[in-house]
Coordinates of C-alpha atoms in Angstrom, one line a residue:
M1 CA 0.0 0.0 0.1
G2 CA 1.3 3.5 -0.9
T3 CA 1.7 6.4 1.4
G4 CA -0.4 8.9 -0.5
Q5 CA -3.5 10.8 0.7
Q6 CA -5.9 8.7 2.5
F7 CA -8.5 11.2 3.7
L8 CA -11.4 12.3 1.5
M9 CA -13.1 14.5 4.0
P10 CA -12.7 15.8 7.6
K11 CA -12.9 13.1 10.3
N12 CA -16.1 13.1 12.4
S13 CA -18.1 14.6 9.6
S14 CA -21.7 13.6 9.4
N15 CA -22.2 11.2 6.3
I16 CA -25.8 10.0 6.9
D17 CA -27.5 9.3 3.6
L18 CA -24.4 10.4 1.8
K19 CA -24.3 9.8 -2.0
L20 CA -21.2 8.7 -3.5
S21 CA -19.8 8.5 -7.1
I22 CA -16.8 6.5 -7.8
H23 CA -15.2 7.0 -11.3
I24 CA -12.9 4.1 -12.4
F25 CA -9.8 4.8 -14.6
N26 CA -6.9 2.7 -15.6
D27 CA -4.5 4.1 -13.0
G28 CA -6.8 5.2 -10.3
F29 CA -10.3 6.3 -9.2
Y30 CA -12.1 9.6 -8.6
F31 CA -14.2 9.7 -5.4
S32 CA -16.9 12.3 -5.3
S33 CA -19.3 12.9 -2.4
N34 CA -21.4 15.7 -1.2
S35 CA -18.6 16.9 1.0
E36 CA -15.4 16.4 -0.9
K37 CA -13.8 15.2 -4.2
N38 CA -10.4 13.8 -5.0
Y39 CA -8.5 11.4 -7.3
F40 CA -6.6 8.5 -5.8
L41 CA -4.0 6.4 -7.6
Y42 CA -4.2 2.6 -7.2
E43 CA -0.6 2.6 -5.9
D44 CA -1.9 4.7 -2.9
I45 CA -5.4 3.0 -2.5
N46 CA -6.0 -0.3 -4.2
I47 CA -9.7 -0.5 -4.9
F48 CA -9.2 -4.1 -6.0
E49 CA -8.2 -5.3 -2.5
E50 CA -11.0 -5.5 0.0
K51 CA -9.0 -5.1 3.2
E52 CA -7.2 -1.9 1.8
F53 CA -10.3 -0.3 0.4
T54 CA -12.3 -1.0 3.5
K55 CA -9.6 0.8 5.7
F56 CA -9.9 3.7 3.3
L57 CA -13.7 3.9 3.8
D58 CA -13.4 3.5 7.6
L59 CA -10.8 6.4 7.7
N60 CA -13.4 8.6 6.0
E61 CA -16.4 7.3 8.0
I62 CA -18.2 5.9 4.9
D63 CA -20.3 2.8 5.6
D64 CA -22.2 0.3 3.6
Q65 CA -25.4 2.3 3.8
N66 CA -24.2 4.8 1.4
Q67 CA -25.7 4.8 -2.2
V68 CA -22.9 4.5 -4.8
K69 CA -22.9 5.4 -8.5
L70 CA -20.0 3.5 -10.1
I71 CA -18.9 5.0 -13.4
F72 CA -16.4 3.2 -15.7
F73 CA -13.9 4.9 -17.8
D74 CA -11.3 2.2 -18.0
N75 CA -12.6 0.3 -20.9
P76 CA -14.3 1.4 -24.2
S77 CA -17.9 0.8 -24.8
M78 CA -19.8 -0.5 -27.8
F79 CA -23.2 0.9 -28.9
T80 CA -25.8 -1.3 -30.5
P81 CA -29.6 -0.8 -31.2
S82 CA -31.4 -2.2 -28.1
E83 CA -34.2 -3.7 -30.2
L84 CA -31.7 -5.8 -32.1
H85 CA -29.6 -6.8 -29.3
A86 CA -29.7 -10.3 -27.7
Q87 CA -28.0 -10.3 -24.3
E88 CA -26.3 -13.7 -24.9
N89 CA -24.5 -12.1 -27.9
S90 CA -22.8 -9.3 -25.8
K91 CA -19.5 -11.0 -25.3
Q92 CA -19.0 -11.9 -29.0
L93 CA -20.1 -8.4 -30.2
L94 CA -17.6 -6.7 -27.8
S95 CA -14.7 -9.1 -28.7
N96 CA -15.2 -7.8 -32.3
Y97 CA -14.8 -4.2 -31.1
T98 CA -12.1 -4.5 -28.4
E99 CA -9.9 -7.0 -26.7
L100 CA -11.6 -8.9 -23.9
K101 CA -9.5 -8.7 -20.7
K102 CA -8.8 -11.6 -18.3
N103 CA -10.8 -11.6 -15.1
H104 CA -13.4 -9.2 -16.5
K105 CA -17.0 -9.8 -17.3
V106 CA -19.1 -8.3 -20.1
V107 CA -22.1 -6.1 -18.9
S108 CA -24.5 -3.7 -20.6
D109 CA -26.5 -0.6 -19.9
I110 CA -29.8 0.6 -21.6
T111 CA -30.1 4.3 -22.3
E112 CA -33.0 6.2 -20.8
D113 CA -34.8 6.4 -24.1
N114 CA -34.4 2.5 -24.5
K115 CA -32.9 3.0 -28.0
V116 CA -29.3 2.0 -27.2
C117 CA -27.7 -1.0 -25.5
I118 CA -24.2 0.0 -24.3
I119 CA -21.8 -3.1 -23.9
Y120 CA -18.5 -2.9 -22.0
Q121 CA -16.5 -4.9 -19.5
I122 CA -15.7 -4.6 -15.8
S123 CA -13.2 -6.2 -13.5
K124 CA -14.6 -9.1 -11.5
K125 CA -12.2 -8.5 -8.6
M126 CA -13.3 -4.8 -8.3
E127 CA -17.0 -5.7 -8.5
K128 CA -16.5 -8.3 -5.7
T129 CA -14.7 -5.8 -3.4
L130 CA -17.4 -3.1 -4.0
N131 CA -20.3 -5.4 -3.5
K132 CA -18.9 -6.3 0.0
C133 CA -18.4 -2.7 0.8
F134 CA -21.7 -1.3 -0.2
N135 CA -25.3 -2.5 -0.1
Q136 CA -26.5 -0.5 -3.0
I137 CA -24.4 0.1 -6.2
H138 CA -25.5 1.4 -9.5
Y139 CA -23.1 0.6 -12.5
Y140 CA -22.8 2.7 -15.5
H141 CA -20.4 3.3 -18.4
Y142 CA -19.6 7.0 -18.7
S143 CA -20.8 6.9 -22.3
K144 CA -24.4 6.1 -21.3
I145 CA -24.4 9.2 -19.0
L146 CA -23.1 11.3 -21.9
Y147 CA -25.8 10.0 -24.3
D148 CA -28.6 10.6 -21.7
D149 CA -27.4 14.1 -21.0
L150 CA -27.4 14.9 -24.8
Q151 CA -30.9 13.6 -25.2
E152 CA -32.0 16.0 -22.5
F153 CA -30.1 18.8 -24.2
I154 CA -31.7 18.4 -27.6
K155 CA -35.4 18.0 -26.3
P156 CA -36.4 21.6 -26.9
Y157 CA -35.1 21.5 -30.7
S158 CA -37.6 20.4 -33.3
D159 CA -35.3 20.8 -36.3
R160 CA -33.2 18.1 -38.0
K161 CA -30.0 20.0 -38.0
L162 CA -26.8 17.9 -37.6
R163 CA -25.0 18.3 -34.4
L164 CA -21.6 17.0 -33.5
F165 CA -21.1 16.8 -29.7
I166 CA -17.5 16.5 -28.4
N167 CA -16.4 15.3 -24.9
L168 CA -12.7 15.9 -24.2
Q169 CA -10.9 14.0 -21.5
K170 CA -7.4 12.8 -20.7
N171 CA -6.0 10.7 -23.6
I172 CA -9.3 10.2 -25.4
F173 CA -12.3 12.2 -26.7
D174 CA -15.9 11.1 -27.6
L175 CA -17.8 12.2 -30.7
F176 CA -21.6 11.9 -31.0
L177 CA -23.1 12.9 -34.3
M178 CA -26.8 13.5 -34.0
E179 CA -29.7 14.5 -36.2
S180 CA -32.5 15.7 -34.0
N181 CA -32.6 13.1 -31.3
N182 CA -31.3 10.2 -33.4
L183 CA -27.7 9.1 -32.8
L184 CA -26.0 8.5 -36.2
V185 CA -22.4 8.0 -35.0
Y186 CA -20.6 7.4 -31.7
N187 CA -16.9 6.8 -31.4
S188 CA -14.0 7.6 -29.2
F189 CA -10.5 8.3 -30.3
P190 CA -7.1 8.7 -28.6
H191 CA -5.3 12.1 -28.4
S192 CA -2.2 13.5 -26.8
N193 CA -2.4 17.1 -28.3
S194 CA -4.6 19.2 -30.4
D195 CA -3.1 17.9 -33.7
D196 CA -4.3 14.3 -32.9
F197 CA -7.7 15.7 -32.0
M198 CA -7.9 17.7 -35.3
Y199 CA -6.8 14.6 -37.4
Y200 CA -9.7 12.4 -36.1
L201 CA -12.2 15.2 -36.2
F202 CA -11.4 16.0 -39.8
A203 CA -11.5 12.2 -40.7
L204 CA -15.0 11.9 -39.4
I205 CA -16.1 15.1 -41.1
E206 CA -14.6 13.9 -44.3
E207 CA -16.1 10.4 -44.0
Y208 CA -19.6 11.6 -43.5
K209 CA -19.2 14.6 -45.9
L210 CA -20.3 17.2 -43.3
S211 CA -20.3 20.8 -44.2
S212 CA -19.8 23.8 -41.8
D213 CA -23.1 25.2 -43.0
S214 CA -25.2 22.1 -42.1
L215 CA -23.3 21.3 -38.8
D216 CA -23.2 22.6 -35.3
I217 CA -20.2 21.7 -33.2
L218 CA -20.8 21.6 -29.4
F219 CA -18.3 20.9 -26.8
L220 CA -19.4 19.5 -23.5
E221 CA -18.3 22.2 -21.1
K222 CA -15.3 24.5 -21.6
F223 CA -12.0 23.9 -19.9
D224 CA -8.8 26.0 -20.0
N225 CA -6.4 23.1 -20.7
Y226 CA -8.2 22.5 -24.1
N227 CA -8.1 26.1 -25.4
N228 CA -5.9 25.0 -28.3
Y229 CA -8.5 22.3 -29.3
Y230 CA -11.3 25.0 -29.4
L231 CA -8.9 27.3 -31.4
G232 CA -8.2 24.6 -33.9
V233 CA -11.9 23.9 -34.5
N234 CA -12.5 27.7 -34.8
N235 CA -10.2 27.9 -37.7
F236 CA -12.6 26.0 -39.9
H237 CA -16.0 26.4 -38.2
D238 CA -17.1 29.9 -37.2
N239 CA -19.6 29.1 -34.5
I240 CA -18.7 26.5 -31.9
K241 CA -20.9 26.2 -28.8
F242 CA -20.4 24.9 -25.3
I243 CA -22.9 22.9 -23.2
E244 CA -22.9 23.8 -19.5
N245 CA -23.2 20.9 -17.1
D246 CA -25.7 21.9 -14.3
T247 CA -23.7 20.0 -11.8
Q248 CA -20.5 22.0 -12.6
Q249 CA -19.3 23.9 -9.5
N250 CA -15.5 24.3 -9.8
I251 CA -12.5 23.0 -11.7
H252 CA -10.7 20.0 -10.3
S253 CA -7.6 19.6 -12.6
N254 CA -7.0 16.1 -11.3
H255 CA -10.1 14.6 -12.9
P256 CA -9.2 12.9 -16.1
A257 CA -12.7 13.5 -17.5
P258 CA -13.6 16.9 -16.1
Y259 CA -17.2 17.1 -17.4
F260 CA -18.0 14.4 -14.8
M261 CA -16.2 16.0 -11.8
N262 CA -19.3 16.9 -9.9
I263 CA -21.6 14.1 -10.9
L264 CA -23.2 12.2 -8.0

């Protein structure tokens, strides 16, 4: 066990009916509560080991009565129309899209509008640990939350204009191409700088023959560390927009996917 920060919130705080959100990444997890938010590396707190994670929860006076939303960012997801999807085919479908990991199981979410089944994989060991620590856990892939948020955003619009929604996060970004409330394309791409981002963005625009006149480009929130990305898009598209997240309160630079930093 590492010697990094162990406390999430002041000791002796009242955590009755506390809602928690745990965001799972490849190198650590983001712990978000009503009181405090922080990112912890696995080398400091190993969420895969029950004894170690239980000690962390005890230090922060968090018990098994807390309601937990577990959001996965550590593996990609695959979208498939829910009306065409058979649950028994999930593993085979996902294996055609990404490598299946050892000691993981394939799970799925259904979007709020029941149109899309989202298939992904989670660690069996992590699931076992968390199920022993909490009585009530809700599992989600982050792409489901994005899709549901976008459906809420476009409800007031009756036009059939094409909208390209962009979610920027550390190392990857997500693209949702929508016409009205219909999802045409979802994909995620790697990036390490704005040049990578522009390459994949232009590739999608060219593939679907999108013109600036017929397309709105909307970023999910605006963050200073991505200013070069916004400027790059502005060079070929005059009017980019930013969607504000109602839960947004302040910037925590240590969250790899900042749009989610205050989601409970």
